[in-house]
Coordinates of C-alpha atoms in Angstrom, one line a residue:
M1477 CA 14.9 -9.4 -2.1
M1478 CA 12.8 -6.8 -2.0
T1479 CA 11.3 -6.0 1.7
K1480 CA 7.8 -7.4 2.3
I1481 CA 4.9 -5.0 3.9
S1482 CA 2.1 -5.4 4.6
D1483 CA -1.0 -4.6 2.1
R1484 CA -2.4 -1.7 4.3
L1485 CA 1.3 0.1 3.8
K1486 CA 1.5 -1.1 0.2
S1487 CA -1.8 0.8 -0.5
L1488 CA -0.3 4.3 0.6
T1489 CA 2.9 3.6 -2.2
K1490 CA 0.6 4.2 -5.5
Y1491 CA 0.0 8.4 -4.0
I1492 CA 4.0 8.9 -3.9
S1493 CA 5.8 10.6 -6.8
P1494 CA 9.7 10.8 -7.6
D1495 CA 9.5 14.6 -7.1
D1496 CA 7.7 14.4 -4.0
H1497 CA 10.1 15.3 -0.6
V1498 CA 8.8 13.1 2.0
M1499 CA 8.6 12.4 5.9
D1500 CA 6.9 9.2 7.3
V1501 CA 5.7 10.3 10.6
G1502 CA 5.7 7.1 12.9
C1503 CA 8.8 4.6 12.5
D1504 CA 6.7 1.2 12.0
H1505 CA 10.8 -0.1 11.9
A1506 CA 11.0 2.0 8.7
L1507 CA 9.9 -0.8 6.4
L1508 CA 7.8 1.5 4.2
D1509 CA 10.3 3.7 3.8
I1510 CA 12.8 1.4 3.1
Y1511 CA 10.6 -0.4 0.3
L1512 CA 9.6 3.0 -1.2
V1513 CA 13.4 3.6 -1.8
E1514 CA 14.0 -0.4 -2.7
S1515 CA 11.5 -0.2 -5.4
G1516 CA 12.6 3.0 -6.7
T1517 CA 9.4 5.2 -5.8
I1518 CA 11.9 7.7 -4.2
D1519 CA 15.5 8.4 -3.9
K1520 CA 15.3 9.5 -0.2
I1521 CA 13.2 9.6 2.6
Y1522 CA 12.9 11.1 6.2
V1523 CA 11.6 9.2 8.8
G1524 CA 10.3 10.3 12.5
D1525 CA 9.7 9.2 15.7
V1526 CA 9.0 10.1 18.9
N1527 CA 10.1 7.1 20.9
P1528 CA 14.2 6.2 20.9
N1529 CA 13.4 2.5 20.8
A1530 CA 11.0 2.5 17.9
L1531 CA 13.7 4.7 16.2
Q1532 CA 16.4 2.7 16.8
N1533 CA 14.8 -0.4 15.3
G1534 CA 14.1 1.5 12.1
K1535 CA 17.8 2.7 12.1
E1536 CA 19.1 -0.9 12.5
N1537 CA 16.5 -2.0 9.7
I1538 CA 17.6 0.9 7.5
I1539 CA 21.2 -0.1 8.0
K1540 CA 20.2 -4.0 7.5
H1541 CA 19.1 -2.6 4.3
G1542 CA 22.4 -0.5 3.6
L1543 CA 20.2 2.5 3.2
D1544 CA 21.4 5.0 5.6
T1545 CA 22.3 7.5 2.8
K1546 CA 18.8 7.2 1.8
V1547 CA 16.5 6.8 4.5
F1548 CA 17.1 9.2 7.5
P1549 CA 15.7 8.3 11.2
I1550 CA 14.7 11.9 13.0
L1551 CA 14.2 11.5 16.5
S1552 CA 11.1 14.2 16.5
Y1553 CA 7.2 14.5 17.8
G1554 CA 5.7 14.6 14.9
I1555 CA 6.4 17.7 12.5
E1556 CA 8.2 19.6 14.8
K1557 CA 11.7 19.6 13.0
I1558 CA 10.4 19.4 9.7
S1559 CA 11.7 23.2 9.5
E1560 CA 15.3 21.7 9.3
I1561 CA 14.6 19.7 6.5
E1562 CA 13.5 19.5 2.7
V1563 CA 10.0 18.2 3.4
D1564 CA 7.1 18.9 1.6
T1565 CA 4.8 15.8 1.9
L1566 CA 3.8 13.9 4.8
I1567 CA 2.7 10.2 5.2
I1568 CA 1.2 9.4 8.1
S1569 CA -0.5 6.3 8.9
G1570 CA -1.8 3.4 11.3
M1571 CA -3.3 5.6 13.3
G1572 CA -6.4 7.3 14.7
S1573 CA -7.7 10.7 13.7
K1574 CA -7.2 12.4 16.5
T1575 CA -3.7 11.9 16.9
I1576 CA -3.2 12.9 13.1
I1577 CA -4.7 15.7 13.8
D1578 CA -2.8 16.7 16.9
I1579 CA 0.5 16.1 14.8
L1580 CA -0.7 18.6 12.1
S1581 CA -1.7 20.9 14.6
S1582 CA 1.9 22.5 14.0
P1583 CA 2.7 25.9 12.4
N1584 CA 5.4 23.7 10.2
L1585 CA 2.4 22.8 8.3
D1586 CA 2.1 25.6 6.6
K1587 CA 5.5 24.0 4.8
V1588 CA 3.3 21.0 3.6
Y1589 CA 1.5 20.6 0.1
K1590 CA 0.5 16.9 0.3
L1591 CA -0.4 15.0 2.6
I1592 CA -1.0 11.2 2.6
L1593 CA -3.1 10.1 5.7
Q1594 CA -4.5 6.7 6.9
S1595 CA -6.6 6.4 9.8
N1596 CA -9.0 3.8 11.6
N1597 CA -11.7 6.0 13.1
N1598 CA -13.0 10.0 13.0
W1599 CA -12.8 9.9 9.7
E1600 CA -15.5 13.1 9.7
E1601 CA -13.1 14.9 12.1
L1602 CA -10.2 14.1 10.1
R1603 CA -11.9 16.1 6.7
R1604 CA -13.1 19.0 8.8
F1605 CA -9.5 19.9 10.2
L1606 CA -7.9 19.2 6.7
N1607 CA -10.5 21.7 5.0
E1608 CA -9.8 24.3 8.0
K1609 CA -6.2 23.9 7.4
G1610 CA -6.5 25.1 3.5
F1611 CA -6.5 21.1 2.1
N1612 CA -8.8 19.7 -0.5
I1613 CA -9.3 16.1 -0.7
F1614 CA -8.1 14.7 -4.2
H1615 CA -8.3 10.6 -3.4
E1616 CA -10.2 8.4 -0.6
E1617 CA -9.6 4.8 -0.5
I1618 CA -11.3 2.0 1.7
V1619 CA -8.5 -0.5 3.2
P1620 CA -9.5 -3.5 4.8
D1621 CA -7.3 -4.7 7.6
G1622 CA -8.2 -7.5 9.6
K1623 CA -10.9 -6.7 11.7
K1624 CA -10.5 -2.6 11.3
T1625 CA -11.2 -0.5 8.2
Y1626 CA -8.4 2.1 7.4
I1627 CA -9.1 4.9 4.9
N1628 CA -6.5 6.6 2.9
I1629 CA -7.4 10.4 2.8
I1630 CA -4.9 12.0 -0.1
A1631 CA -5.0 15.8 0.5
G1632 CA -3.5 18.4 -0.7
R1633 CA -3.1 22.7 -1.3
D1634 CA -4.8 24.0 -4.2
Y1635 CA -5.6 27.9 -5.7
T1636 CA -9.3 27.6 -4.3
I1637 CA -10.9 25.3 -1.1
D1638 CA -13.2 22.9 -1.8
K1639 CA -16.7 23.4 -0.2
Y1640 CA -18.1 20.3 1.0
T1641 CA -21.2 19.1 2.4
D1642 CA -22.2 17.8 5.8
K1643 CA -22.6 14.0 3.9
E1644 CA -18.8 14.6 2.4
F1645 CA -17.5 15.0 5.4
T1646 CA -19.3 12.5 7.3
F1647 CA -18.7 9.9 4.5
G1648 CA -15.9 11.1 2.0
P1649 CA -16.4 13.4 -0.9
K1650 CA -14.3 10.5 -2.9
L1651 CA -15.6 7.7 -1.5
I1652 CA -19.4 8.2 -2.1
K1653 CA -19.0 8.5 -5.8
D1654 CA -17.3 5.2 -6.5
P1655 CA -19.0 2.4 -7.3
N1656 CA -16.7 -0.1 -5.8
N1657 CA -17.5 1.1 -2.7
L1658 CA -21.2 0.4 -2.7
P1659 CA -20.7 -2.8 -0.7
Y1660 CA -19.0 -0.6 2.3
F1661 CA -21.9 1.5 2.5
E1662 CA -24.5 -1.2 2.5
S1663 CA -22.4 -2.7 5.2
L1664 CA -22.5 0.4 6.9
Y1665 CA -26.0 1.1 6.7
A1666 CA -26.9 -2.1 7.9
S1667 CA -25.1 -1.1 11.4
C1668 CA -26.3 2.4 11.4
E1669 CA -29.5 1.2 11.2
E1670 CA -29.2 -1.3 14.2
I1671 CA -27.7 2.0 16.3
Y1672 CA -30.9 3.7 15.1
Y1673 CA -33.2 1.0 16.3
R1674 CA -31.5 1.2 20.1
S1675 CA -30.9 5.2 20.1
K1676 CA -33.9 6.6 18.1
T1677 CA -31.5 9.8 17.8
D1678 CA -31.9 12.5 15.4
T1679 CA -28.5 11.8 14.5
A1680 CA -28.9 8.1 13.6
K1681 CA -31.4 9.0 12.0
E1682 CA -29.7 11.9 9.6
K1683 CA -26.5 9.1 9.1
L1684 CA -28.9 6.6 8.0
T1685 CA -31.0 9.4 5.5
M1686 CA -27.8 10.4 3.9
L1687 CA -26.5 6.5 3.5
E1688 CA -29.6 5.8 1.6
E1689 CA -28.8 8.7 -0.7
I1690 CA -25.3 7.4 -1.1
I1691 CA -26.5 3.6 -1.7
E1692 CA -29.6 4.8 -4.3
Y1693 CA -26.5 6.7 -6.1
L1694 CA -24.1 4.3 -6.4
K1695 CA -26.2 2.1 -7.7
N1696 CA -27.5 3.9 -10.5
L1697 CA -24.0 4.6 -11.7

């Protein structure tokens, strides 16, 4: 029987191709990694975690599914050990952008060409960091998960670095061009409007203006 994973994790699988040499940073019982191999998406995958207990749970699951020759657990903080293995693609999911940025702030990032990231906050900060590190954003996806909202950001290296506007950094260069995201931006506008009425700050007003432009654009697509 195929391993069951959450819709949040499953949303990441479509961004992984058979040619990718993948490390999943953050063990989460290795369920995503087991699923990716069982589904035939990839032949093998590395999974890293800094927590020995979490990694042990992952190891037990891997062995239980008979995948110890295809899913390889590594005790590691972030990507400190990818210089020792064949990895060009990273999955980092289910955590905040500040933690993701901390993980990616390593010289070993130079070895990586593709990032599959899933964060639940501070997306502007993450987008700016990626741009500074020479990554373009190829895809974005809004992923509701209970009371939280995650955004998948798929980034990679290219011959030229895209120049994004403040609006694109703040709300996502791909998200603001997809009409399916109109309800999300309308909801965001309502929240930002409440903040503006309470604070009357220039920053809140600027975000409201950006959101008005995005909503108008999406309505006319």
